[in-house]
mmCIF file of C-alpha atoms in Angstrom:
data_model
loop_
_atom_site.group_PDB
_atom_site.id
_atom_site.type_symbol
_atom_site.label_atom_id
_atom_site.label_comp_id
_atom_site.label_asym_id
_atom_site.label_seq_id
_atom_site.Cartn_x
_atom_site.Cartn_y
_atom_site.Cartn_z
ATOM 1 C CA VAL A 893 0.000 0.000 0.000
ATOM 2 C CA ARG A 894 2.716 2.477 0.932
ATOM 3 C CA GLN A 895 5.299 1.643 -1.694
ATOM 4 C CA SER A 896 3.370 0.418 -4.729
ATOM 5 C CA LEU A 897 0.173 2.446 -4.349
ATOM 6 C CA GLY A 898 1.609 5.627 -2.821
ATOM 7 C CA GLY A 899 -0.187 5.357 0.513
ATOM 8 C CA ALA A 900 -3.759 4.878 1.675
ATOM 9 C CA LYS A 901 -5.086 8.200 0.360
ATOM 10 C CA ASN A 902 -3.652 7.635 -3.124
ATOM 11 C CA ALA A 903 -4.891 4.016 -3.140
ATOM 12 C CA THR A 904 -8.387 5.301 -2.301
ATOM 13 C CA THR A 905 -8.275 7.884 -5.078
ATOM 14 C CA ARG A 906 -7.191 5.201 -7.565
ATOM 15 C CA LEU A 907 -10.441 3.304 -6.934
ATOM 16 C CA GLY A 908 -12.140 5.747 -9.307
ATOM 17 C CA ALA A 909 -15.583 4.573 -10.411
ATOM 18 C CA SER A 910 -15.780 2.100 -7.530
ATOM 19 C CA ARG A 911 -15.845 4.978 -5.039
ATOM 20 C CA SER A 912 -18.835 6.481 -6.839
ATOM 21 C CA SER A 913 -20.555 3.092 -7.028
ATOM 22 C CA SER A 914 -19.953 2.535 -3.316
ATOM 23 C CA ALA A 915 -21.491 5.928 -2.541
ATOM 24 C CA ARG A 916 -24.566 5.143 -4.705
ATOM 25 C CA LEU A 917 -24.945 1.746 -3.020
ATOM 26 C CA LEU A 918 -24.694 3.336 0.416
ATOM 27 C CA SER A 919 -27.312 5.952 -0.577
ATOM 28 C CA VAL A 920 -29.751 3.316 -1.841
ATOM 29 C CA VAL A 921 -29.225 0.959 1.089
ATOM 30 C CA GLY A 922 -29.476 3.791 3.611
ATOM 31 C CA SER A 923 -32.715 4.934 1.999
ATOM 32 C CA MET A 924 -34.142 1.398 1.959
ATOM 33 C CA VAL A 925 -33.484 1.081 5.673
ATOM 34 C CA SER A 926 -34.721 4.531 6.697
ATOM 35 C CA ARG A 927 -37.504 5.261 4.190
ATOM 36 C CA GLY A 928 -38.529 1.804 3.006
ATOM 37 C CA ILE A 929 -38.219 -0.167 -0.210
ATOM 38 C CA GLU A 930 -41.120 1.406 -2.094
ATOM 39 C CA ALA A 931 -40.149 5.034 -1.377
ATOM 40 C CA THR A 932 -36.523 4.298 -2.315
ATOM 41 C CA SER A 933 -37.583 2.654 -5.547
ATOM 42 C CA ARG A 934 -39.619 5.733 -6.510
ATOM 43 C CA GLU A 935 -36.896 8.201 -5.497
ATOM 44 C CA PHE A 936 -34.122 6.473 -7.441
ATOM 45 C CA GLY A 937 -36.294 5.134 -10.307
ATOM 46 C CA LEU A 938 -35.412 1.502 -9.588
ATOM 47 C CA GLY A 939 -38.650 -0.156 -10.733
ATOM 48 C CA GLU A 940 -40.833 -2.600 -8.833
ATOM 49 C CA LEU A 941 -38.878 -4.189 -5.971
ATOM 50 C CA ILE A 942 -41.482 -5.280 -3.403
ATOM 51 C CA GLY A 943 -41.990 -9.044 -3.183
ATOM 52 C CA LYS A 944 -38.762 -9.931 -4.997
ATOM 53 C CA ASN A 945 -35.950 -11.766 -3.280
ATOM 54 C CA ALA A 946 -32.976 -9.660 -2.221
ATOM 55 C CA SER A 947 -30.578 -11.227 -4.746
ATOM 56 C CA ASP A 948 -32.885 -10.346 -7.634
ATOM 57 C CA VAL A 949 -33.329 -6.811 -6.324
ATOM 58 C CA PHE A 950 -29.579 -6.278 -5.992
ATOM 59 C CA LEU A 951 -29.170 -7.535 -9.571
ATOM 60 C CA GLN A 952 -32.001 -5.289 -10.741
ATOM 61 C CA ILE A 953 -30.369 -2.170 -9.286
ATOM 62 C CA MET A 954 -26.846 -3.022 -10.504
ATOM 63 C CA ASP A 955 -26.991 -0.645 -13.474
ATOM 64 C CA PHE A 956 -27.915 2.205 -11.123
ATOM 65 C CA VAL A 957 -25.213 1.367 -8.570
ATOM 66 C CA CYS A 958 -22.512 0.418 -11.109
ATOM 67 C CA PRO A 959 -23.195 2.063 -14.464
ATOM 68 C CA ASP A 960 -21.610 0.245 -17.386
ATOM 69 C CA GLY A 961 -19.017 2.435 -19.035
ATOM 70 C CA GLY A 962 -16.399 0.012 -20.243
ATOM 71 C CA SER A 963 -13.362 1.295 -18.356
ATOM 72 C CA THR A 964 -11.277 -0.900 -16.072
ATOM 73 C CA ASP A 965 -12.530 1.007 -13.013
ATOM 74 C CA GLU A 966 -16.162 0.424 -13.971
ATOM 75 C CA GLY A 967 -15.398 -3.232 -14.704
ATOM 76 C CA ILE A 968 -13.898 -3.592 -11.228
ATOM 77 C CA ALA A 969 -17.007 -2.008 -9.701
ATOM 78 C CA ARG A 970 -19.405 -4.294 -11.609
ATOM 79 C CA CYS A 971 -17.349 -7.455 -11.044
ATOM 80 C CA SER A 972 -17.139 -6.695 -7.309
ATOM 81 C CA TYR A 973 -20.882 -6.116 -7.162
ATOM 82 C CA ILE A 974 -21.696 -9.450 -8.842
ATOM 83 C CA GLU A 975 -19.183 -11.266 -6.614
ATOM 84 C CA THR A 976 -20.868 -9.728 -3.565
ATOM 85 C CA ILE A 977 -24.268 -11.059 -4.617
ATOM 86 C CA GLU A 978 -22.744 -14.502 -5.309
ATOM 87 C CA SER A 979 -20.992 -14.545 -1.933
ATOM 88 C CA MET A 980 -24.325 -14.141 -0.111
ATOM 89 C CA PRO A 981 -26.555 -16.972 -1.431
ATOM 90 C CA GLU A 982 -28.888 -16.581 1.559
ATOM 91 C CA LEU A 983 -30.227 -13.398 -0.087
ATOM 92 C CA SER A 984 -32.042 -15.489 -2.700
ATOM 93 C CA ASN A 985 -34.352 -16.833 0.040
ATOM 94 C CA ILE A 986 -35.288 -13.512 1.637
ATOM 95 C CA PRO A 987 -37.746 -10.952 0.244
ATOM 96 C CA ILE A 988 -36.076 -7.552 -0.018
ATOM 97 C CA GLU A 989 -38.550 -6.032 2.450
ATOM 98 C CA ASN A 990 -37.383 -8.555 5.094
ATOM 99 C CA ILE A 991 -33.663 -7.754 4.876
ATOM 100 C CA SER A 992 -32.343 -6.478 8.193
ATOM 101 C CA GLU A 993 -30.225 -3.368 8.717
ATOM 102 C CA GLU A 994 -27.307 -5.638 9.578
ATOM 103 C CA GLN A 995 -27.675 -7.601 6.322
ATOM 104 C CA PHE A 996 -27.751 -4.366 4.302
ATOM 105 C CA LEU A 997 -24.604 -3.204 6.093
ATOM 106 C CA ILE A 998 -22.853 -6.556 5.554
ATOM 107 C CA PHE A 999 -23.733 -6.398 1.843
ATOM 108 C CA THR A 1000 -22.209 -2.912 1.636
ATOM 109 C CA GLU A 1001 -19.079 -3.905 3.584
ATOM 110 C CA THR A 1002 -18.652 -7.020 1.443
ATOM 111 C CA TYR A 1003 -18.959 -4.950 -1.724
ATOM 112 C CA MET A 1004 -16.331 -2.487 -0.530
ATOM 113 C CA ALA A 1005 -13.983 -5.328 0.407
ATOM 114 C CA LYS A 1006 -14.490 -6.955 -2.999
ATOM 115 C CA VAL A 1007 -13.625 -3.621 -4.675
ATOM 116 C CA ILE A 1008 -10.292 -3.508 -2.841
ATOM 117 C CA GLU A 1009 -9.610 -7.177 -3.715
ATOM 118 C CA GLU A 1010 -10.370 -6.659 -7.401
ATOM 119 C CA ARG A 1011 -8.278 -3.489 -7.527
ATOM 120 C CA LEU A 1012 -5.331 -5.283 -5.904
ATOM 121 C CA LEU A 1013 -5.659 -8.161 -8.374
ATOM 122 C CA ASN A 1014 -5.691 -5.651 -11.222
ATOM 123 C CA ASP A 1015 -2.596 -3.977 -9.800
ATOM 124 C CA ILE A 1016 -0.834 -7.339 -9.540
ATOM 125 C CA GLY A 1017 -1.778 -8.125 -13.139
ATOM 126 C CA ASN A 1018 -0.430 -4.734 -14.252
ATOM 127 C CA LYS A 1019 2.721 -5.313 -12.176
ATOM 128 C CA THR A 1020 2.034 -2.242 -10.028
ATOM 129 C CA ILE A 1021 2.248 -4.612 -7.055
ATOM 130 C CA SER A 1022 4.733 -7.441 -7.111
ATOM 131 C CA LEU A 1023 4.437 -10.767 -5.354
ATOM 132 C CA PRO A 1024 7.158 -12.916 -3.810
ATOM 133 C CA ASP A 1025 8.790 -15.513 -6.042
ATOM 134 C CA ASP A 1026 7.905 -18.360 -3.667
ATOM 135 C CA ILE A 1027 4.605 -19.982 -4.772
ATOM 136 C CA GLY A 1028 3.875 -21.222 -1.238
ATOM 137 C CA THR A 1029 4.091 -17.683 0.107
ATOM 138 C CA VAL A 1030 1.808 -16.426 -2.673
ATOM 139 C CA GLN A 1031 -0.766 -19.112 -1.807
ATOM 140 C CA VAL A 1032 -0.728 -18.098 1.868
ATOM 141 C CA ILE A 1033 -1.171 -14.434 0.889
ATOM 142 C CA GLN A 1034 -4.059 -15.316 -1.417
ATOM 143 C CA GLU A 1035 -5.831 -17.386 1.239
ATOM 144 C CA GLN A 1036 -5.544 -14.670 3.879
ATOM 145 C CA LEU A 1037 -6.101 -11.632 1.666
ATOM 146 C CA CYS A 1038 -9.907 -11.814 1.517
ATOM 147 C CA ASP A 1039 -10.266 -12.116 5.284
ATOM 148 C CA TYR A 1040 -7.786 -9.310 5.946
ATOM 149 C CA ILE A 1041 -9.502 -6.965 3.516
ATOM 150 C CA PHE A 1042 -13.010 -7.671 4.810
ATOM 151 C CA GLY A 1043 -11.763 -7.267 8.378
ATOM 152 C CA SER A 1044 -10.133 -3.958 7.466
ATOM 153 C CA VAL A 1045 -13.327 -2.629 5.864
ATOM 154 C CA SER A 1046 -15.438 -3.849 8.779
ATOM 155 C CA ASP A 1047 -13.045 -2.259 11.292
ATOM 156 C CA ALA A 1048 -13.167 1.031 9.376
ATOM 157 C CA VAL A 1049 -16.986 1.005 9.371
ATOM 158 C CA SER A 1050 -16.951 0.273 13.123
ATOM 159 C CA GLN A 1051 -14.530 3.137 13.780
ATOM 160 C CA LEU A 1052 -16.827 5.501 11.913
ATOM 161 C CA ASN A 1053 -19.784 4.190 13.920
ATOM 162 C CA VAL A 1054 -22.052 4.190 10.856
ATOM 163 C CA ASP A 1055 -25.775 4.000 11.564
ATOM 164 C CA ILE A 1056 -27.105 2.941 8.189
ATOM 165 C CA LYS A 1057 -30.611 4.236 8.803
ATOM 166 C CA ASN A 1058 -29.325 7.770 9.470
ATOM 167 C CA ILE A 1059 -27.148 8.174 6.381
ATOM 168 C CA ASN A 1060 -28.108 10.899 3.951
ATOM 169 C CA SER A 1061 -26.816 11.301 0.408
ATOM 170 C CA SER A 1062 -24.525 14.192 1.313
ATOM 171 C CA GLN A 1063 -22.591 11.972 3.748
ATOM 172 C CA THR A 1064 -22.031 8.963 1.510
ATOM 173 C CA ARG A 1065 -18.880 10.170 -0.274
ATOM 174 C CA PHE A 1066 -17.208 11.104 3.037
ATOM 175 C CA ILE A 1067 -18.135 7.719 4.533
ATOM 176 C CA VAL A 1068 -16.927 5.786 1.479
ATOM 177 C CA ASP A 1069 -13.619 7.658 1.294
ATOM 178 C CA PHE A 1070 -13.062 7.299 5.052
ATOM 179 C CA VAL A 1071 -13.757 3.551 4.975
ATOM 180 C CA TYR A 1072 -11.535 2.892 1.951
ATOM 181 C CA GLU A 1073 -8.681 5.047 3.240
ATOM 182 C CA ARG A 1074 -8.880 3.530 6.720
ATOM 183 C CA ALA A 1075 -9.038 -0.012 5.288
ATOM 184 C CA TYR A 1076 -5.911 0.636 3.220
ATOM 185 C CA THR A 1077 -4.196 2.072 6.314
ATOM 186 C CA ILE A 1078 -5.061 -1.081 8.256
ATOM 187 C CA LEU A 1079 -3.747 -3.245 5.403
ATOM 188 C CA ALA A 1080 -0.505 -1.243 5.328
ATOM 189 C CA SER A 1081 -0.050 -1.758 9.069
ATOM 190 C CA LEU A 1082 -0.450 -5.535 8.624
ATOM 191 C CA ASN A 1083 2.636 -5.517 6.430
ATOM 192 C CA GLU A 1084 4.617 -3.803 9.202
ATOM 193 C CA GLU A 1085 3.571 -6.456 11.722
#
């Protein structure tokens, strides 16, 4: 994080479209929790959501949260979003109106963690970040990376003391940038340990 990405703030800035997508997701989720599914659907023009399972709803709103533009940043945002839905199969059994505040927050945290993972993988592929030569070490890093990143995002959300039902649209960019920057700071400190 410090050497290859230029520090936590620069790493956050490099997330590009994913930061905007995270802010849109946080706005929609916050509105669903505080104002309800139907009012949120009307406000954001998301279509009919009531009665559908949560997985289908999250897929339905993907184009709003992660607009398709073709750039690498937008591809990272969309890929992370789909991976988040796939990583939570329990959402296919729950109507969207029955999703708890905690589940909405976990979905958002998981998405943000997936964004960092995908960005790191892209940076490795572009040789911005280099890996050790030892395959065994690389396998250990790969196995632990997901847990470390999710833990870092979750810790950052906890430090901010986010109450998802009290988030308004003007706060989302600050929250997103704080969480990403703090998560990268936590990841950088893991390297020092």
